[in-house]
Amino acid sequence: MNTELLGIYLNDHLAGASAGTELARRISRTHPELRVLADDVDADRKELLDVMRSFGVEPRPHKEAIGWLTEKAGRLKLNGRLLGRSPLSDVLELEALRTGIDAKATMWRTLQTLPGVDAERLDRLLRRAESQAELAERQRLRLAPRSFNAPQQTGVDVERTFTVASSPEGVVEYLRDFARTEQWDPGTVTCTRLDEGPVEVGSRWRNVSTFLGRKTELVYELTRDDPNGLQFVGRNDTATATDDISITAGSTSGTTRIGYHAHLEFNGLAKLGAPVAKLALEKLGNDTEKSLIRVLGSVR
């Protein structure tokens, strides 16, 4: 067997697997229900590394780096939005993921033709790839109508995903009370409850924060409250701010993976400040991630 050619072939697929892993993780931040798919794609990359070792093929780090960079560069594609995530991104990303999964399945079939392979293992990986393709396709077809019928938006977005050393139940309980933004949101000056009783969907808070060097007051309402996430929507005369927080169990017991997505929609002439606001919101996203990890616990 020509191991040099086999090495080129497998390392090319390793680059694709690295890009696919990054892409699947990014998709799962927006759609937590695909977290299992992202974990499986990452597991397949590790399986490929093990298969390469069984053939005596060494991974070439620059190939993996190329795959990683390819996925990052793919984020620059035109999708109808200059500053934020477009609804079209769901369709394009799932199409790209499906293409990568199909290529992976083809690779497993190719390896099945070689002598001395672990046929049972390759058959299992092939069946898993086919299952992944079906799941990605179902999700793509489900989201396509919504993507193409989405209303035109002109706001800015920032997304962060990270893991904390607290249980999902504890994270939901802590973040549910928006008054605690004083503890974890670097921009918040004060945040006070406007109503009484248990915190539930419909509960409201007055939040005073600093943004772009100015004090801003918004009234926030809890619009979603379930074990998988929370949503708060804040409004004033010039802007609407939406904080979507997805909450899923981490890879180790007692940890939680948080997906934080902030969307800021401007009204009237305030839209002219969107490019500057995007830069400020990115920095605020970084600072918010650090603060939440500090408050909820860093994973060692």
PDB file of N, CA and C in Angstrom, residues 46 90 100 161 198-199 217 238 299:
ATOM      1  N   LYS A  46     -11.919  12.629  16.051  1.00  0.00           N
ATOM      2  CA  LYS A  46     -11.002  11.869  16.909  1.00  0.00           C
ATOM      3  C   LYS A  46     -10.881  10.422  16.429  1.00  0.00           C
ATOM      4  N   ASP A  90     -28.421  30.104   8.653  1.00  0.00           N
ATOM      5  CA  ASP A  90     -28.855  28.764   9.054  1.00  0.00           C
ATOM      6  C   ASP A  90     -28.836  27.811   7.863  1.00  0.00           C
ATOM      7  N   GLY A 100     -20.084  18.327   4.144  1.00  0.00           N
ATOM      8  CA  GLY A 100     -18.940  17.746   4.845  1.00  0.00           C
ATOM      9  C   GLY A 100     -19.231  16.350   5.370  1.00  0.00           C
ATOM     10  N   THR A 161     -19.955  31.658  23.438  1.00  0.00           N
ATOM     11  CA  THR A 161     -20.271  30.353  24.013  1.00  0.00           C
ATOM     12  C   THR A 161     -19.131  29.956  24.947  1.00  0.00           C
ATOM     13  N   PRO A 198     -43.138  36.051  42.248  1.00  0.00           N
ATOM     14  CA  PRO A 198     -42.100  35.186  41.678  1.00  0.00           C
ATOM     15  C   PRO A 198     -41.655  35.703  40.298  1.00  0.00           C
ATOM     16  N   VAL A 199     -40.393  35.493  40.009  1.00  0.00           N
ATOM     17  CA  VAL A 199     -39.893  35.848  38.679  1.00  0.00           C
ATOM     18  C   VAL A 199     -40.443  34.837  37.687  1.00  0.00           C
ATOM     19  N   GLU A 217     -31.267  53.959  29.511  1.00  0.00           N
ATOM     20  CA  GLU A 217     -32.262  53.283  30.350  1.00  0.00           C
ATOM     21  C   GLU A 217     -33.201  52.467  29.465  1.00  0.00           C
ATOM     22  N   THR A 238     -35.223  54.534  21.399  1.00  0.00           N
ATOM     23  CA  THR A 238     -34.245  54.470  20.310  1.00  0.00           C
ATOM     24  C   THR A 238     -33.756  53.066  19.982  1.00  0.00           C
ATOM     25  N   VAL A 299     -14.148  26.646  34.909  1.00  0.00           N
ATOM     26  CA  VAL A 299     -13.874  25.213  34.758  1.00  0.00           C
ATOM     27  C   VAL A 299     -12.380  25.007  34.679  1.00  0.00           C
TER      28      VAL A 299
END
